[in-house]
PDB file of C-alpha atoms in Angstrom:
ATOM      1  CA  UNK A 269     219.610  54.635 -24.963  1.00  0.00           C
ATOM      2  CA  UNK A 270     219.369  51.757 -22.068  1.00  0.00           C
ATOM      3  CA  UNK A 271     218.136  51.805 -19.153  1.00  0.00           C
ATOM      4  CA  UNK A 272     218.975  50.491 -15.449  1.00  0.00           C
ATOM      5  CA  UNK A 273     216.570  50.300 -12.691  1.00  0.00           C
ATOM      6  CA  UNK A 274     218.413  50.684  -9.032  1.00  0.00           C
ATOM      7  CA  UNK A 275     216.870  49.602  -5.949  1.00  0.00           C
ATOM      8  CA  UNK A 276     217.955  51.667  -3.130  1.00  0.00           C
ATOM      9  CA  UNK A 277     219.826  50.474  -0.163  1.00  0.00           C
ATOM     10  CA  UNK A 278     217.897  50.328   3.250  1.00  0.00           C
ATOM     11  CA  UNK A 279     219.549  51.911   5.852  1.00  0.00           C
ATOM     12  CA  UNK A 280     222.441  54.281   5.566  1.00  0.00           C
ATOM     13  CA  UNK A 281     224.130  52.125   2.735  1.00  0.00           C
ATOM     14  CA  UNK A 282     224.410  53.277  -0.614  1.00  0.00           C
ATOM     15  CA  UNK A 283     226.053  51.042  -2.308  1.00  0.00           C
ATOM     16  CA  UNK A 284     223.719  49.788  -5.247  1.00  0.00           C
ATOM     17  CA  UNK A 285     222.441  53.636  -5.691  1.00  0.00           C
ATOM     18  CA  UNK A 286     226.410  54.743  -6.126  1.00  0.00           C
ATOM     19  CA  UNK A 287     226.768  52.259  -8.200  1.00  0.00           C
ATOM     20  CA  UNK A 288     224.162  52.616 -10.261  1.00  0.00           C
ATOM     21  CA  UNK A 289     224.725  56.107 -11.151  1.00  0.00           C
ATOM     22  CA  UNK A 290     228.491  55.477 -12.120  1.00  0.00           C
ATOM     23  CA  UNK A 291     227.554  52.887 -14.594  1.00  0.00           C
ATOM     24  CA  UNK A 292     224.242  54.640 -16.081  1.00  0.00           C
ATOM     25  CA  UNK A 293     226.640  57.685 -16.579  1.00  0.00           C
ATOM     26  CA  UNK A 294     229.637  55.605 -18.089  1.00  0.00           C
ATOM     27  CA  UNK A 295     227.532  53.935 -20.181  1.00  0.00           C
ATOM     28  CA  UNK A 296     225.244  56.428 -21.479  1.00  0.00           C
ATOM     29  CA  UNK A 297     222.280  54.919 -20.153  1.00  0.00           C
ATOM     30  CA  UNK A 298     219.130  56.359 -18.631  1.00  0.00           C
ATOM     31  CA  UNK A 299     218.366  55.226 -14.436  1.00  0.00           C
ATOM     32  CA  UNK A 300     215.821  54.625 -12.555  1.00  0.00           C
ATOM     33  CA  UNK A 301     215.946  54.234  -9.060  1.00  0.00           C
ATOM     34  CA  UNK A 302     212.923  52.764  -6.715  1.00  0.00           C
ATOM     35  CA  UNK A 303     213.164  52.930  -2.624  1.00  0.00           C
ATOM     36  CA  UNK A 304     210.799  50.525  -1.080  1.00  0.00           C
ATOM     37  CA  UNK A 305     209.452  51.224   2.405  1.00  0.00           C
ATOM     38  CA  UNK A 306     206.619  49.170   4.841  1.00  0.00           C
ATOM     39  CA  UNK A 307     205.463  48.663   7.902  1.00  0.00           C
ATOM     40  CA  UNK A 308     202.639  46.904   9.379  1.00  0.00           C
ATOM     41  CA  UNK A 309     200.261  50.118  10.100  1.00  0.00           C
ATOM     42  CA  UNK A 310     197.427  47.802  11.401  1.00  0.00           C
ATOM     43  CA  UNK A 311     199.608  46.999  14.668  1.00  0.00           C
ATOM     44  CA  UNK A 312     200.247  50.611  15.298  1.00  0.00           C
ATOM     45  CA  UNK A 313     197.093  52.203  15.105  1.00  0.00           C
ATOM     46  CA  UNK A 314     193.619  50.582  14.128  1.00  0.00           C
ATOM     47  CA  UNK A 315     192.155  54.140  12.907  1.00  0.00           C
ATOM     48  CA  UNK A 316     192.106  54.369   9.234  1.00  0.00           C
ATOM     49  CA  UNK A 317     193.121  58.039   8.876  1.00  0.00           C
ATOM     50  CA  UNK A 318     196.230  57.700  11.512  1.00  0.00           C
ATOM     51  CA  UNK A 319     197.290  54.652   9.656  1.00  0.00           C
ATOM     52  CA  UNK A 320     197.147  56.527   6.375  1.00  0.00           C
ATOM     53  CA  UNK A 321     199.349  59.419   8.014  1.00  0.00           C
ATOM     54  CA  UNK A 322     201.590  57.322   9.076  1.00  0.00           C
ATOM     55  CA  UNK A 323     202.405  55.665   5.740  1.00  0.00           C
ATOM     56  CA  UNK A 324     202.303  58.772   4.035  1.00  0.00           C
ATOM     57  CA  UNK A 325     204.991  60.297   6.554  1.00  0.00           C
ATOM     58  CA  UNK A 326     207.037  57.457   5.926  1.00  0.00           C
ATOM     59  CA  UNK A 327     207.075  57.616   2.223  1.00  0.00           C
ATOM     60  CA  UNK A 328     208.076  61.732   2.168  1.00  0.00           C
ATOM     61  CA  UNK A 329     210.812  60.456   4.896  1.00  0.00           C
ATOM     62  CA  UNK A 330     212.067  57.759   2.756  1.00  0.00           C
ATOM     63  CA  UNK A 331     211.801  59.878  -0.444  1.00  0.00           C
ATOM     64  CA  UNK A 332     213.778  62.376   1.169  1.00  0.00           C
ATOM     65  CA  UNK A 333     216.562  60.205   2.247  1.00  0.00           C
ATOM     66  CA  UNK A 334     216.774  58.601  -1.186  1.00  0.00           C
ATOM     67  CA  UNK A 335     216.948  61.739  -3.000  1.00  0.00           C
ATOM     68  CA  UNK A 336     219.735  63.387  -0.910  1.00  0.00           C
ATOM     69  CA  UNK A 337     221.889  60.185  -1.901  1.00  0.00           C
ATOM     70  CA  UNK A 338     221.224  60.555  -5.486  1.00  0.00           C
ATOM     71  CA  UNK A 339     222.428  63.866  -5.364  1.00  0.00           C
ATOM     72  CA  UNK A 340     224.957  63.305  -3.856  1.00  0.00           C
ATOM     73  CA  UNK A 341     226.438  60.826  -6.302  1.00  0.00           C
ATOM     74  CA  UNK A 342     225.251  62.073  -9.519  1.00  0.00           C
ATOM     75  CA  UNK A 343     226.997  64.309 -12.283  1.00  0.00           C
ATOM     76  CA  UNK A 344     225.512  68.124 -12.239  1.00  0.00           C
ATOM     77  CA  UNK A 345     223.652  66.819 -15.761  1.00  0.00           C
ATOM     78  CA  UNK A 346     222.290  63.791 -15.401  1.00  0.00           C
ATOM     79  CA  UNK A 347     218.801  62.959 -14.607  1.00  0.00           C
ATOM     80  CA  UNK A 348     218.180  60.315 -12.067  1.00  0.00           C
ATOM     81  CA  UNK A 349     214.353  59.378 -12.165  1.00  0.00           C
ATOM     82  CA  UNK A 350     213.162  58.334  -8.228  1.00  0.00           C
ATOM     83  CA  UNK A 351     209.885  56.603  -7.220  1.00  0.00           C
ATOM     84  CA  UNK A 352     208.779  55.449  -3.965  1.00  0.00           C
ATOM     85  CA  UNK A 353     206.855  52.121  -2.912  1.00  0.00           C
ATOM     86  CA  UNK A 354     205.011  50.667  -0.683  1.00  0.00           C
ATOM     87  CA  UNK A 355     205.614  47.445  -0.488  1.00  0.00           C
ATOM     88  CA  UNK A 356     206.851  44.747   1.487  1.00  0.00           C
ATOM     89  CA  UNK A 357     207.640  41.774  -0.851  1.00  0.00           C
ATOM     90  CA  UNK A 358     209.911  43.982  -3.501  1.00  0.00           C
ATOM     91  CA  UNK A 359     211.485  41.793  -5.818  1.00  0.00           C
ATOM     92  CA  UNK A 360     207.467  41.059  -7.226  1.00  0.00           C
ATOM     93  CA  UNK A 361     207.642  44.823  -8.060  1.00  0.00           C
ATOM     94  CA  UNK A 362     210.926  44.432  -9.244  1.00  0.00           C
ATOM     95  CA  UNK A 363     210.219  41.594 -11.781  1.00  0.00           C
ATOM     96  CA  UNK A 364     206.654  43.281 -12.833  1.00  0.00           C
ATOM     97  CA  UNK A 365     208.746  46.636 -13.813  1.00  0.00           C
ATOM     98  CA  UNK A 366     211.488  44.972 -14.964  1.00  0.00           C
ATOM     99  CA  UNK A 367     208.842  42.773 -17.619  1.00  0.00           C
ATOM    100  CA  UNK A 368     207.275  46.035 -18.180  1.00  0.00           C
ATOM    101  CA  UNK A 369     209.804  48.274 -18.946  1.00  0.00           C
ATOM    102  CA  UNK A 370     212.972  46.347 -20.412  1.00  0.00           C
ATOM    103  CA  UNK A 371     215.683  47.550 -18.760  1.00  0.00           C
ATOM    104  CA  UNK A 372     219.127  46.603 -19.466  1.00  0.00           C
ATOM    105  CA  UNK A 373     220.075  45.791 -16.086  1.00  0.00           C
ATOM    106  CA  UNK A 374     218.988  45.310 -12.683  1.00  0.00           C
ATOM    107  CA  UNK A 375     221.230  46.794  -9.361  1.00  0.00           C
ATOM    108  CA  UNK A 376     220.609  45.874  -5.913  1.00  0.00           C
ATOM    109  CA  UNK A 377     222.899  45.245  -2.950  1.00  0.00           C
ATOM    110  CA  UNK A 378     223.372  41.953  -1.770  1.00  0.00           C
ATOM    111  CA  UNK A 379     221.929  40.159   1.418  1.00  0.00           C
ATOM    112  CA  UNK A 380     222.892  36.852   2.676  1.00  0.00           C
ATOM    113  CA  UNK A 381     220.794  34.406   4.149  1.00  0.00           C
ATOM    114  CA  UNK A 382     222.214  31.390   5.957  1.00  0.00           C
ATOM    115  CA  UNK A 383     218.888  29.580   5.871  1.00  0.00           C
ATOM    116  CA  UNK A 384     218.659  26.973   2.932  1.00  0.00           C
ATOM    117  CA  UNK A 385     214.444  27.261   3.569  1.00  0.00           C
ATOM    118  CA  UNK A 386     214.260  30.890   2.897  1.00  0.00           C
ATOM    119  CA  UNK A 387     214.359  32.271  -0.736  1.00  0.00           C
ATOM    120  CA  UNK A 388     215.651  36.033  -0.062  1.00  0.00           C
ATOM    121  CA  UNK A 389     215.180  39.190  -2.581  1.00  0.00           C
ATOM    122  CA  UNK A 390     218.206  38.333  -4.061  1.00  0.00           C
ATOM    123  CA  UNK A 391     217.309  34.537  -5.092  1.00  0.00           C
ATOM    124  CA  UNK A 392     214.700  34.989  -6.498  1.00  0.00           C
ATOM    125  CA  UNK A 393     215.833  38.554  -8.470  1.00  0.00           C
ATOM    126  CA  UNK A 394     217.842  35.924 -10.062  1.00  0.00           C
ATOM    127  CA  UNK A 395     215.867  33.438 -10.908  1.00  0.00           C
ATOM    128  CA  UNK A 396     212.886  35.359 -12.168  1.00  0.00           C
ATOM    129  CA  UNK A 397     214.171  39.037 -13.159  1.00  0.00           C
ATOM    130  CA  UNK A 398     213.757  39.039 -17.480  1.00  0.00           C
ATOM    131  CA  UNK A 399     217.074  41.651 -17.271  1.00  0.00           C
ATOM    132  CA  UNK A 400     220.246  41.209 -16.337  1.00  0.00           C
ATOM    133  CA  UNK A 401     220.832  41.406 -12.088  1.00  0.00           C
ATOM    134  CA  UNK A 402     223.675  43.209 -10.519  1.00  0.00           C
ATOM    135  CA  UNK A 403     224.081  42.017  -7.198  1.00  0.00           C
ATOM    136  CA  UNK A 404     226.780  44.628  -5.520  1.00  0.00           C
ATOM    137  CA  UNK A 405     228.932  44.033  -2.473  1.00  0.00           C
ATOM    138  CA  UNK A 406     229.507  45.956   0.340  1.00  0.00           C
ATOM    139  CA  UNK A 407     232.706  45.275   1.249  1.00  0.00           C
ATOM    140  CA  UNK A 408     234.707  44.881  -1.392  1.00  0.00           C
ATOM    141  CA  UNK A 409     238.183  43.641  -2.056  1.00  0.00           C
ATOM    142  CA  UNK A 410     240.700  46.727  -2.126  1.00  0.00           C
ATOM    143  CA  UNK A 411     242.409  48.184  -5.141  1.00  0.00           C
ATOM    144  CA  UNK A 412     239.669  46.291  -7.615  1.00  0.00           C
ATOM    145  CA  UNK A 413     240.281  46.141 -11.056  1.00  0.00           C
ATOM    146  CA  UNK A 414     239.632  43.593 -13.612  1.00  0.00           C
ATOM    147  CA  UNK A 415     235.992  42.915 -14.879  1.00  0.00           C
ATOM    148  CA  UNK A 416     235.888  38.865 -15.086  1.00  0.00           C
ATOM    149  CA  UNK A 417     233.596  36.465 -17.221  1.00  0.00           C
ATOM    150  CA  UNK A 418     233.146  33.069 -15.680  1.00  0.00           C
ATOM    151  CA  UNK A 419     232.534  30.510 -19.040  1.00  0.00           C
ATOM    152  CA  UNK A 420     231.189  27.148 -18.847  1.00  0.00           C
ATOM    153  CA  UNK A 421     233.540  26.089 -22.268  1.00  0.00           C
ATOM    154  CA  UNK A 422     233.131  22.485 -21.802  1.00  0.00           C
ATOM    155  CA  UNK A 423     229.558  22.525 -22.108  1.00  0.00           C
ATOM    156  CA  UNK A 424     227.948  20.777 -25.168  1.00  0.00           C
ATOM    157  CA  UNK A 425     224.561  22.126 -24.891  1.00  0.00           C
ATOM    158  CA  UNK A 426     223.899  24.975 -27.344  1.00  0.00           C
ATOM    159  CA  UNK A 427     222.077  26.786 -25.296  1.00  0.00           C
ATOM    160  CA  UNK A 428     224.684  27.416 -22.791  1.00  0.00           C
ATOM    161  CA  UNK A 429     226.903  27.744 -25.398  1.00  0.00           C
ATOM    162  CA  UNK A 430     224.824  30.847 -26.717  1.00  0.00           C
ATOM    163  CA  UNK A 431     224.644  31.743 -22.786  1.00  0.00           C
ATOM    164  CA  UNK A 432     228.813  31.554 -23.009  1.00  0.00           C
ATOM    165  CA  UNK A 433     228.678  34.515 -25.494  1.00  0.00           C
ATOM    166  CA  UNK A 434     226.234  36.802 -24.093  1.00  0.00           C
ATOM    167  CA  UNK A 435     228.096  36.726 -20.637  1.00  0.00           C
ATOM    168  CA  UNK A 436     231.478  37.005 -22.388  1.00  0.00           C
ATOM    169  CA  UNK A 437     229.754  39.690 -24.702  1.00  0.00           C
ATOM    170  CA  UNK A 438     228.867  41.375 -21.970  1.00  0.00           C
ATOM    171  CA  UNK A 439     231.689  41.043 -19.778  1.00  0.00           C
ATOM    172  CA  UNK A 440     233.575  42.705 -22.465  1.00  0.00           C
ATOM    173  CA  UNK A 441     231.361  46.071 -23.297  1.00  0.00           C
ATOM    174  CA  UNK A 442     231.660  46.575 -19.283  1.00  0.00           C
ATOM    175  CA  UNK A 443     235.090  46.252 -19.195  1.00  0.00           C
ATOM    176  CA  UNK A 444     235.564  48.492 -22.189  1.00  0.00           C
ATOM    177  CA  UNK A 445     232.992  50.901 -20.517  1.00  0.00           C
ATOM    178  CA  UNK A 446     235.072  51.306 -17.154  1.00  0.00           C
ATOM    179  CA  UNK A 447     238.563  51.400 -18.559  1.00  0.00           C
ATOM    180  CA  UNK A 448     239.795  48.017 -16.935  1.00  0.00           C
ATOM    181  CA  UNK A 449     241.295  44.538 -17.866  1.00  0.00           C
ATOM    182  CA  UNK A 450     239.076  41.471 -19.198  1.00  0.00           C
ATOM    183  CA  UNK A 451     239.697  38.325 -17.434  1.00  0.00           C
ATOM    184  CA  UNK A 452     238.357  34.940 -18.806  1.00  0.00           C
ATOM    185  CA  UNK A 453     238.116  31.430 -16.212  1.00  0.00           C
ATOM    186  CA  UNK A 454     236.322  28.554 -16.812  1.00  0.00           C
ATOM    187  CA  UNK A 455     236.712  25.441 -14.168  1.00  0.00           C
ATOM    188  CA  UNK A 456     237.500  21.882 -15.017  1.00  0.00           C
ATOM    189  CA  UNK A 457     235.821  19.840 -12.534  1.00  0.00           C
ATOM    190  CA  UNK A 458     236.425  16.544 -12.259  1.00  0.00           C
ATOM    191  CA  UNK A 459     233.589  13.939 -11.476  1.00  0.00           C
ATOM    192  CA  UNK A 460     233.447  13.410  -7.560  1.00  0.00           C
ATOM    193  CA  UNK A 461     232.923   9.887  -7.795  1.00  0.00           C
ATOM    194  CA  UNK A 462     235.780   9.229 -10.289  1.00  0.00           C
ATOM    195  CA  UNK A 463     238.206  11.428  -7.874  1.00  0.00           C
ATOM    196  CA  UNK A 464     236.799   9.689  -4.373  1.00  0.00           C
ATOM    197  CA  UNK A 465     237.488   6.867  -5.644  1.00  0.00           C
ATOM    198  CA  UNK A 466     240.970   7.201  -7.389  1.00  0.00           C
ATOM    199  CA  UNK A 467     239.955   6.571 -10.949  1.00  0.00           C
ATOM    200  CA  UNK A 468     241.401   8.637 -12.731  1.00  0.00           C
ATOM    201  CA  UNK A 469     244.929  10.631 -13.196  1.00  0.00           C
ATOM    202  CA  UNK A 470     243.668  14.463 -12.466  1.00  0.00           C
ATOM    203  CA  UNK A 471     246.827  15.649 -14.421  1.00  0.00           C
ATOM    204  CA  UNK A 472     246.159  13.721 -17.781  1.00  0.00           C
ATOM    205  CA  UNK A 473     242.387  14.169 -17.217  1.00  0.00           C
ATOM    206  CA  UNK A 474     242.510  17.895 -16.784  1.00  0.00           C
ATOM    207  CA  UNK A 475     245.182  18.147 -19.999  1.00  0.00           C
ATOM    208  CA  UNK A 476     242.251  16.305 -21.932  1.00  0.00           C
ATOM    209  CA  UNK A 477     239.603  18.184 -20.918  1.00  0.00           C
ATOM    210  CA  UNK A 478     241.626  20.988 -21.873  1.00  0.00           C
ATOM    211  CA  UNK A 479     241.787  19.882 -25.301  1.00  0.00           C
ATOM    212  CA  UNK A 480     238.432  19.384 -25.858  1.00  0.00           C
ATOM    213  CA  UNK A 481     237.484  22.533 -24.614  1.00  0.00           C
ATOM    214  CA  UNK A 482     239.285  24.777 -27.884  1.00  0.00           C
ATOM    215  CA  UNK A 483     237.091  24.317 -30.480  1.00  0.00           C
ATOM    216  CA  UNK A 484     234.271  26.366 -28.334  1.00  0.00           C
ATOM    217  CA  UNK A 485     237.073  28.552 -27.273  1.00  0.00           C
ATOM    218  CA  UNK A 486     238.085  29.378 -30.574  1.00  0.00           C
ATOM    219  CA  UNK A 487     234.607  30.383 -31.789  1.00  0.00           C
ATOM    220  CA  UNK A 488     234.595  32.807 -28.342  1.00  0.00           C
ATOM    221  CA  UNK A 489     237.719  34.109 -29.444  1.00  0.00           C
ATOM    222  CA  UNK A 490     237.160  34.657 -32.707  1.00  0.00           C
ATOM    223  CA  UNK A 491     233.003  36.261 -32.502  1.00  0.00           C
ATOM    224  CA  UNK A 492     234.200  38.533 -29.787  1.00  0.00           C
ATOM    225  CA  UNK A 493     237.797  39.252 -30.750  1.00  0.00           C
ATOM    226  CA  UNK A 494     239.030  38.073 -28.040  1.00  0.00           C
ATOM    227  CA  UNK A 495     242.709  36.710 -27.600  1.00  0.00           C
ATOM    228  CA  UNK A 496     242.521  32.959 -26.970  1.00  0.00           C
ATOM    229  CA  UNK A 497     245.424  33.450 -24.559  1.00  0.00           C
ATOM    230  CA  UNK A 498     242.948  35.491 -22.301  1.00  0.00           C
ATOM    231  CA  UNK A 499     241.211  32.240 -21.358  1.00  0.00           C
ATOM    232  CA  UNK A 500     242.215  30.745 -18.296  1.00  0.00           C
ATOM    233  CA  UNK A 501     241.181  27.347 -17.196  1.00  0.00           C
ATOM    234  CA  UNK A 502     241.521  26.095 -13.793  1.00  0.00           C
ATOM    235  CA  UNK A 503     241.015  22.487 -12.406  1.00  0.00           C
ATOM    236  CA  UNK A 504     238.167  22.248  -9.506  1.00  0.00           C
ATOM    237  CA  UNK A 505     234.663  22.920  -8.306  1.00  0.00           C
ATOM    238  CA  UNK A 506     232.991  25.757 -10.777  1.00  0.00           C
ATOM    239  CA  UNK A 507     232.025  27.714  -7.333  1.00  0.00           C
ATOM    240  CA  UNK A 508     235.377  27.167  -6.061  1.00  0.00           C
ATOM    241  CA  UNK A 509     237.393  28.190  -9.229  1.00  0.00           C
ATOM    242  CA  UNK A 510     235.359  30.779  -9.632  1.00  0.00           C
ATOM    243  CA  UNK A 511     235.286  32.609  -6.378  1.00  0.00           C
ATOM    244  CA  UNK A 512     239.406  31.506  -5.827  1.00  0.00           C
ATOM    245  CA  UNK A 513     240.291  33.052  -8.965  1.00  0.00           C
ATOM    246  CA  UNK A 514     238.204  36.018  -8.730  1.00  0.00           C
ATOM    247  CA  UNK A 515     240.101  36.960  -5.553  1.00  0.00           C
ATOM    248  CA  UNK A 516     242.785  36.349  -7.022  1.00  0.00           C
ATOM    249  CA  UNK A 517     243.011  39.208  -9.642  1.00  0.00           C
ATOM    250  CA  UNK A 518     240.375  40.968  -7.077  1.00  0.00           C
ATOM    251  CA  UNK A 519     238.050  41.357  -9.808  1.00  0.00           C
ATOM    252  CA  UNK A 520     235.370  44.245  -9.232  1.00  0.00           C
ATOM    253  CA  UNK A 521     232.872  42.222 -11.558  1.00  0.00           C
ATOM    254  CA  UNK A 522     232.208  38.389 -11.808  1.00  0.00           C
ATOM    255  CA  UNK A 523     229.447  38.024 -15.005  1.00  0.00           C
ATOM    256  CA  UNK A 524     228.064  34.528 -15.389  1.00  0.00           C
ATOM    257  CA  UNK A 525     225.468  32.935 -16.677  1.00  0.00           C
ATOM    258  CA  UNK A 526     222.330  31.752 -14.663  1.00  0.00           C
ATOM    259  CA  UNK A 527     219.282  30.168 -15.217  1.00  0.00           C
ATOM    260  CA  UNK A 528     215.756  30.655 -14.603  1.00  0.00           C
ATOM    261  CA  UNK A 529     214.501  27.875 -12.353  1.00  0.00           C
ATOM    262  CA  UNK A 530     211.368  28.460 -10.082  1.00  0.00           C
ATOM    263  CA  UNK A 531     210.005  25.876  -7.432  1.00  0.00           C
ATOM    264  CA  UNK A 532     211.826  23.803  -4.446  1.00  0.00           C
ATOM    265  CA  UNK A 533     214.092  22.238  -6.807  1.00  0.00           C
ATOM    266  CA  UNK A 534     215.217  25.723  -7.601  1.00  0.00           C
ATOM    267  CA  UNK A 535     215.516  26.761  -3.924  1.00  0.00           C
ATOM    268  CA  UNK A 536     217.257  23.175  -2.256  1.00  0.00           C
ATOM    269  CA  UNK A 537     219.743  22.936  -5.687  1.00  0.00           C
ATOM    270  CA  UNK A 538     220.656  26.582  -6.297  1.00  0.00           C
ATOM    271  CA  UNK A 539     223.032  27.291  -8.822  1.00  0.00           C
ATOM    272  CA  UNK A 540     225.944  28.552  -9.815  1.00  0.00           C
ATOM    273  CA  UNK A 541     225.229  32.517  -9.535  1.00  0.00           C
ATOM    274  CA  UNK A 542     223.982  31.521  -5.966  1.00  0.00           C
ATOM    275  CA  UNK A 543     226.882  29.210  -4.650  1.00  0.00           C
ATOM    276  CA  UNK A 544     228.867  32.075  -5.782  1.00  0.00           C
ATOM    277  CA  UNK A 545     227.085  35.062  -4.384  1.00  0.00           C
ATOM    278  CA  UNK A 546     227.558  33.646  -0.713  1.00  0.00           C
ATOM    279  CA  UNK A 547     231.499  33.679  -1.091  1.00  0.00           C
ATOM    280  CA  UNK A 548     232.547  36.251  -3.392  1.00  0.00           C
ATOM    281  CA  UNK A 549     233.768  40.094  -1.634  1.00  0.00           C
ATOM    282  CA  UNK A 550     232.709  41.686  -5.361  1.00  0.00           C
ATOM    283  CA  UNK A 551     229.559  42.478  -7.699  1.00  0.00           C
ATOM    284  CA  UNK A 552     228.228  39.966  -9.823  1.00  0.00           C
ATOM    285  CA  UNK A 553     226.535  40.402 -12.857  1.00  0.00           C
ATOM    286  CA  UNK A 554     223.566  37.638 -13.559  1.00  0.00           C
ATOM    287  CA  UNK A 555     222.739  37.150 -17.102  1.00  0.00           C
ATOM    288  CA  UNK A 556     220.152  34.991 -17.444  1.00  0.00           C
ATOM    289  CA  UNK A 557     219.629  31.955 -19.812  1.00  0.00           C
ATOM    290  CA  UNK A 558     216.916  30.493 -21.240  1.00  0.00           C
TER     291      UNK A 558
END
């Protein structure tokens, strides 16, 4: 049996925590779900004992609030494991348990930050999480459907090759799991240099690429029985074709691959799963390379 850790939405949202009882029920798995709370007791009261009641008041509260939501969302017969934390940096818990306890997947709800210094919960979740990371989205796209696996096909690195199957591997079981439609895009982006400065023909340089992008294909096809006519390509920016086509068929899943970068490279250059995550109105599923 797998398992999937949830980390429970602050406020009144409950996005990740619905979510993460759907899937742990649809796909058999066990669920954990941890509710982080803080505050800075030291500024409210300097005496050791009211500080101590004051935390422990706010971890029943929390515990309480939590709780009500899971049972509000799960079946009558499954089991729904909750712990509470104190702590104020969570996704260091979240990687430590996640190391620890090898889940299958990760679920949090998303939170945007504009600034390009700051490295929120959900950066660095993906970055540094060992299991897979399910970032959900509040507000959604209407009427979702289709489960989507976003491909890098023209890569020639075998390591992103291998990264190619285990998202499209993945993207698959989920979309068999909830009942819905597979959809396969992988961008052909042109060089910017070669397109500022009129170069090339975009046409005959996208029907090209296109060709040279089968024989991977046709091994993703074939491992994962996959019809090769379920591939789309589409000619542009990854993040662009990405999010563009996602809306498109209003996927309620995006899986890609990311990788595991640490540091201020990481943080100034992002990648893919980030440029993504700031445009995109569904979930995305992180798998993580090596």
């Amino acid at each position: 049996m797998g398992k999937i850790l949830v980390v429970a939405d602050e406020g009144d949202s409950c996005v990740a925590t619905s979510r993460g009882v759907q899937l742990a029920e649809a796909l058999g798995h066990s669920i954990e779900v941890v509710a982080f709370t803080f505050a800075p007791l030291s500024r409210i009261a300097s005496d050791k004992d009211k500080q101590a009641a004051f935390k422990t008041a706010l971890l029943e509260q929390r515990q309480e609030q939590v709780q009500a939501r899971i049972d509000r969302f799960r079946k009558p017969d499954q089991k729904v494991s909750l712990r509470v934390v104190w702590k104020e940096h969570i996704h260091e818990w979240v990687v430590k348990r996640a190391q620890k306890a090898h889940f299958d997947l990760v679920i949090k709800t998303g939170r945007q930050s504009g600034s390009i210094t700051y490295t929120s919960t959900d950066w660095h979740l993906l970055r540094e999480c060992p299991a897979p990371v399910m970032i959900t989205e509040a507000n959604k796209w209407h009427r979702t459907k289709p489960v989507l696996a976003a491909l890098d096909l023209g890569t020639k690195s075998k390591r992103k090759q291998a990264l190619n199957s285990a998202v499209l591997g993945k993207a698959k079981e989920l979309a068999h799991t909830l009942g819905v439609e597979l959809k396969i895009v992988s961008a052909i982006e042109i060089p910017a240099i070669l397109s500022d400065l009129d170069l090339i023909d975009p046409i005959r340089y996208t029907k090209e690429h296109r060709e040279e992008l089968m024989p991977h294909l046709k091994v993703l096809a074939k491992a994962h029985d996959v019809d090769k006519k379920a591939f789309v390509t589409r000619r542009g920016p990854v993040d662009k074709v990405i999010c563009s086509y996602a809306a498109k068929v209003r996927a309620q899943v995006v899986v890609l691959g990311t990788s595991a970068r640490t540091g201020i490279g990481a943080a100034i250059i992002g990648n893919t799963a980030e440029e993504v995550l700031e445009f995109l109105r569904t979930d995305i599923l992180a798998i993580k390379g090596d």
